[in-house]
Amino acid sequence: MDISQLGFFQFNNLIKGRIPMILVNLGVDLKSQYGHIEGLHLDNCQISGSPEEVATQVSDKKLPAHYPIVIIDQNGTSYAPFVQVLEAKGFNNVYTVKDGLAGIEKEKNQN
């Protein structure tokens, strides 16, 4: 399984640019990181649940297989089953956030 990863700047550009995507949020508080407008975007694109529940939610949206799906967790350790299930369902544009929220905060503070 080859997992594509996003760093802080890529992830931040998706949120601030309000780019259409599905954001699989595995228990991370992102709204405290962003303003009201970005918070509305987060509300509209976020889903959560078990890997099977997430795959069902994405499938139910009837999106094309190449629609971007981004997975974020606390530290980059719990996304593998989600990637496996989504790819098995035919979604081929799945990304994870490198080292999760901890990686974003670390990279953000370095700049």
PDB file of C-alpha atoms in Angstrom:
ATOM      1  CA  MET A   1       0.000   0.000   0.000  1.00  0.00           C
ATOM      2  CA  ASP A   2       1.546   3.265  -1.187  1.00  0.00           C
ATOM      3  CA  ILE A   3       0.160   6.101   0.926  1.00  0.00           C
ATOM      4  CA  SER A   4       0.256   9.675  -0.362  1.00  0.00           C
ATOM      5  CA  GLN A   5       0.885  12.213   2.379  1.00  0.00           C
ATOM      6  CA  LEU A   6       0.263  15.934   2.730  1.00  0.00           C
ATOM      7  CA  GLY A   7       2.277  18.318   4.855  1.00  0.00           C
ATOM      8  CA  PHE A   8       1.098  21.460   6.639  1.00  0.00           C
ATOM      9  CA  PHE A   9       1.237  23.809   3.643  1.00  0.00           C
ATOM     10  CA  GLN A  10      -0.630  21.439   1.324  1.00  0.00           C
ATOM     11  CA  PHE A  11      -3.293  20.686   3.942  1.00  0.00           C
ATOM     12  CA  ASN A  12      -3.596  24.346   4.918  1.00  0.00           C
ATOM     13  CA  ASN A  13      -4.072  25.341   1.258  1.00  0.00           C
ATOM     14  CA  LEU A  14      -6.908  22.799   0.914  1.00  0.00           C
ATOM     15  CA  ILE A  15      -8.694  24.244   3.943  1.00  0.00           C
ATOM     16  CA  LYS A  16      -8.057  27.934   3.340  1.00  0.00           C
ATOM     17  CA  GLY A  17      -8.837  27.583  -0.366  1.00  0.00           C
ATOM     18  CA  ARG A  18     -12.025  25.683   0.529  1.00  0.00           C
ATOM     19  CA  ILE A  19     -11.090  23.024  -2.018  1.00  0.00           C
ATOM     20  CA  PRO A  20     -13.799  20.377  -2.513  1.00  0.00           C
ATOM     21  CA  MET A  21     -12.788  17.150  -0.777  1.00  0.00           C
ATOM     22  CA  ILE A  22     -13.875  14.633   1.799  1.00  0.00           C
ATOM     23  CA  LEU A  23     -12.027  15.034   5.095  1.00  0.00           C
ATOM     24  CA  VAL A  24     -12.013  11.913   7.250  1.00  0.00           C
ATOM     25  CA  ASN A  25     -11.473  13.293  10.738  1.00  0.00           C
ATOM     26  CA  LEU A  26     -10.303  10.701  13.257  1.00  0.00           C
ATOM     27  CA  GLY A  27     -10.984  12.741  16.394  1.00  0.00           C
ATOM     28  CA  VAL A  28      -8.926  15.860  15.735  1.00  0.00           C
ATOM     29  CA  ASP A  29     -10.064  19.384  16.708  1.00  0.00           C
ATOM     30  CA  LEU A  30      -9.400  21.384  13.551  1.00  0.00           C
ATOM     31  CA  LYS A  31     -11.887  24.195  14.106  1.00  0.00           C
ATOM     32  CA  SER A  32      -9.660  25.766  16.759  1.00  0.00           C
ATOM     33  CA  GLN A  33      -6.935  26.046  14.085  1.00  0.00           C
ATOM     34  CA  TYR A  34      -9.056  27.947  11.563  1.00  0.00           C
ATOM     35  CA  GLY A  35     -11.430  30.898  11.351  1.00  0.00           C
ATOM     36  CA  HIS A  36     -15.179  30.963  10.822  1.00  0.00           C
ATOM     37  CA  ILE A  37     -15.211  30.631   7.020  1.00  0.00           C
ATOM     38  CA  GLU A  38     -12.751  27.741   7.037  1.00  0.00           C
ATOM     39  CA  GLY A  39     -14.746  26.227   9.913  1.00  0.00           C
ATOM     40  CA  LEU A  40     -17.842  26.193   7.714  1.00  0.00           C
ATOM     41  CA  HIS A  41     -15.873  24.412   5.002  1.00  0.00           C
ATOM     42  CA  LEU A  42     -14.674  21.870   7.563  1.00  0.00           C
ATOM     43  CA  ASP A  43     -18.265  21.291   8.708  1.00  0.00           C
ATOM     44  CA  ASN A  44     -19.345  20.615   5.135  1.00  0.00           C
ATOM     45  CA  CYS A  45     -16.583  18.215   4.148  1.00  0.00           C
ATOM     46  CA  GLN A  46     -15.877  16.206   7.325  1.00  0.00           C
ATOM     47  CA  ILE A  47     -16.973  12.660   8.010  1.00  0.00           C
ATOM     48  CA  SER A  48     -15.989  10.179  10.716  1.00  0.00           C
ATOM     49  CA  GLY A  49     -16.636   6.623  11.877  1.00  0.00           C
ATOM     50  CA  SER A  50     -15.071   3.194  11.521  1.00  0.00           C
ATOM     51  CA  PRO A  51     -13.262   2.375   8.266  1.00  0.00           C
ATOM     52  CA  GLU A  52     -16.360   0.580   6.943  1.00  0.00           C
ATOM     53  CA  GLU A  53     -18.700   3.420   7.998  1.00  0.00           C
ATOM     54  CA  VAL A  54     -16.451   5.988   6.320  1.00  0.00           C
ATOM     55  CA  ALA A  55     -16.319   3.939   3.110  1.00  0.00           C
ATOM     56  CA  THR A  56     -20.120   3.689   3.121  1.00  0.00           C
ATOM     57  CA  GLN A  57     -20.515   7.442   3.718  1.00  0.00           C
ATOM     58  CA  VAL A  58     -18.139   8.222   0.848  1.00  0.00           C
ATOM     59  CA  SER A  59     -19.844   5.705  -1.465  1.00  0.00           C
ATOM     60  CA  ASP A  60     -23.272   7.114  -0.594  1.00  0.00           C
ATOM     61  CA  LYS A  61     -22.158  10.525  -1.858  1.00  0.00           C
ATOM     62  CA  LYS A  62     -21.799   8.980  -5.347  1.00  0.00           C
ATOM     63  CA  LEU A  63     -18.568  10.849  -6.021  1.00  0.00           C
ATOM     64  CA  PRO A  64     -16.123   9.870  -8.760  1.00  0.00           C
ATOM     65  CA  ALA A  65     -13.304   7.504  -7.751  1.00  0.00           C
ATOM     66  CA  HIS A  66     -10.742  10.300  -8.190  1.00  0.00           C
ATOM     67  CA  TYR A  67     -12.489  12.712  -5.772  1.00  0.00           C
ATOM     68  CA  PRO A  68      -9.916  13.760  -3.139  1.00  0.00           C
ATOM     69  CA  ILE A  69     -10.188  12.137   0.274  1.00  0.00           C
ATOM     70  CA  VAL A  70      -7.911  13.370   3.071  1.00  0.00           C
ATOM     71  CA  ILE A  71      -7.519  11.490   6.351  1.00  0.00           C
ATOM     72  CA  ILE A  72      -6.250  13.193   9.503  1.00  0.00           C
ATOM     73  CA  ASP A  73      -5.646  11.722  12.937  1.00  0.00           C
ATOM     74  CA  GLN A  74      -3.747  12.886  16.001  1.00  0.00           C
ATOM     75  CA  ASN A  75      -0.259  11.598  15.160  1.00  0.00           C
ATOM     76  CA  GLY A  76      -0.323   9.673  11.869  1.00  0.00           C
ATOM     77  CA  THR A  77      -0.669   6.190  13.326  1.00  0.00           C
ATOM     78  CA  SER A  78      -4.322   5.198  12.876  1.00  0.00           C
ATOM     79  CA  TYR A  79      -5.142   5.911   9.230  1.00  0.00           C
ATOM     80  CA  ALA A  80      -3.928   2.678   7.550  1.00  0.00           C
ATOM     81  CA  PRO A  81      -7.207   0.699   7.865  1.00  0.00           C
ATOM     82  CA  PHE A  82      -9.122   3.656   6.413  1.00  0.00           C
ATOM     83  CA  VAL A  83      -6.800   3.891   3.413  1.00  0.00           C
ATOM     84  CA  GLN A  84      -7.058   0.138   2.824  1.00  0.00           C
ATOM     85  CA  VAL A  85     -10.873   0.076   2.916  1.00  0.00           C
ATOM     86  CA  LEU A  86     -11.264   3.183   0.730  1.00  0.00           C
ATOM     87  CA  GLU A  87      -8.786   1.910  -1.860  1.00  0.00           C
ATOM     88  CA  ALA A  88     -10.489  -1.507  -1.840  1.00  0.00           C
ATOM     89  CA  LYS A  89     -13.762   0.299  -2.653  1.00  0.00           C
ATOM     90  CA  GLY A  90     -12.071   1.862  -5.692  1.00  0.00           C
ATOM     91  CA  PHE A  91     -11.205   5.339  -4.417  1.00  0.00           C
ATOM     92  CA  ASN A  92      -7.813   6.231  -5.858  1.00  0.00           C
ATOM     93  CA  ASN A  93      -7.143   9.748  -4.595  1.00  0.00           C
ATOM     94  CA  VAL A  94      -6.691   9.107  -0.861  1.00  0.00           C
ATOM     95  CA  TYR A  95      -4.208  11.171   1.155  1.00  0.00           C
ATOM     96  CA  THR A  96      -3.149  11.250   4.768  1.00  0.00           C
ATOM     97  CA  VAL A  97      -1.774  14.168   6.721  1.00  0.00           C
ATOM     98  CA  LYS A  98       1.854  13.408   7.523  1.00  0.00           C
ATOM     99  CA  ASP A  99       2.158  12.717  11.263  1.00  0.00           C
ATOM    100  CA  GLY A 100      -1.447  13.899  11.768  1.00  0.00           C
ATOM    101  CA  LEU A 101      -2.310  17.016  13.735  1.00  0.00           C
ATOM    102  CA  ALA A 102       0.964  16.745  15.670  1.00  0.00           C
ATOM    103  CA  GLY A 103       2.879  16.943  12.370  1.00  0.00           C
ATOM    104  CA  ILE A 104       0.863  19.941  11.220  1.00  0.00           C
ATOM    105  CA  GLU A 105       1.511  21.810  14.455  1.00  0.00           C
ATOM    106  CA  LYS A 106       5.214  20.955  14.377  1.00  0.00           C
ATOM    107  CA  GLU A 107       5.645  22.017  10.747  1.00  0.00           C
ATOM    108  CA  LYS A 108       3.556  25.164  11.304  1.00  0.00           C
ATOM    109  CA  ASN A 109       5.717  26.211  14.258  1.00  0.00           C
ATOM    110  CA  GLN A 110       8.945  25.697  12.310  1.00  0.00           C
ATOM    111  CA  ASN A 111       7.997  28.406   9.832  1.00  0.00           C
TER     112      ASN A 111
END
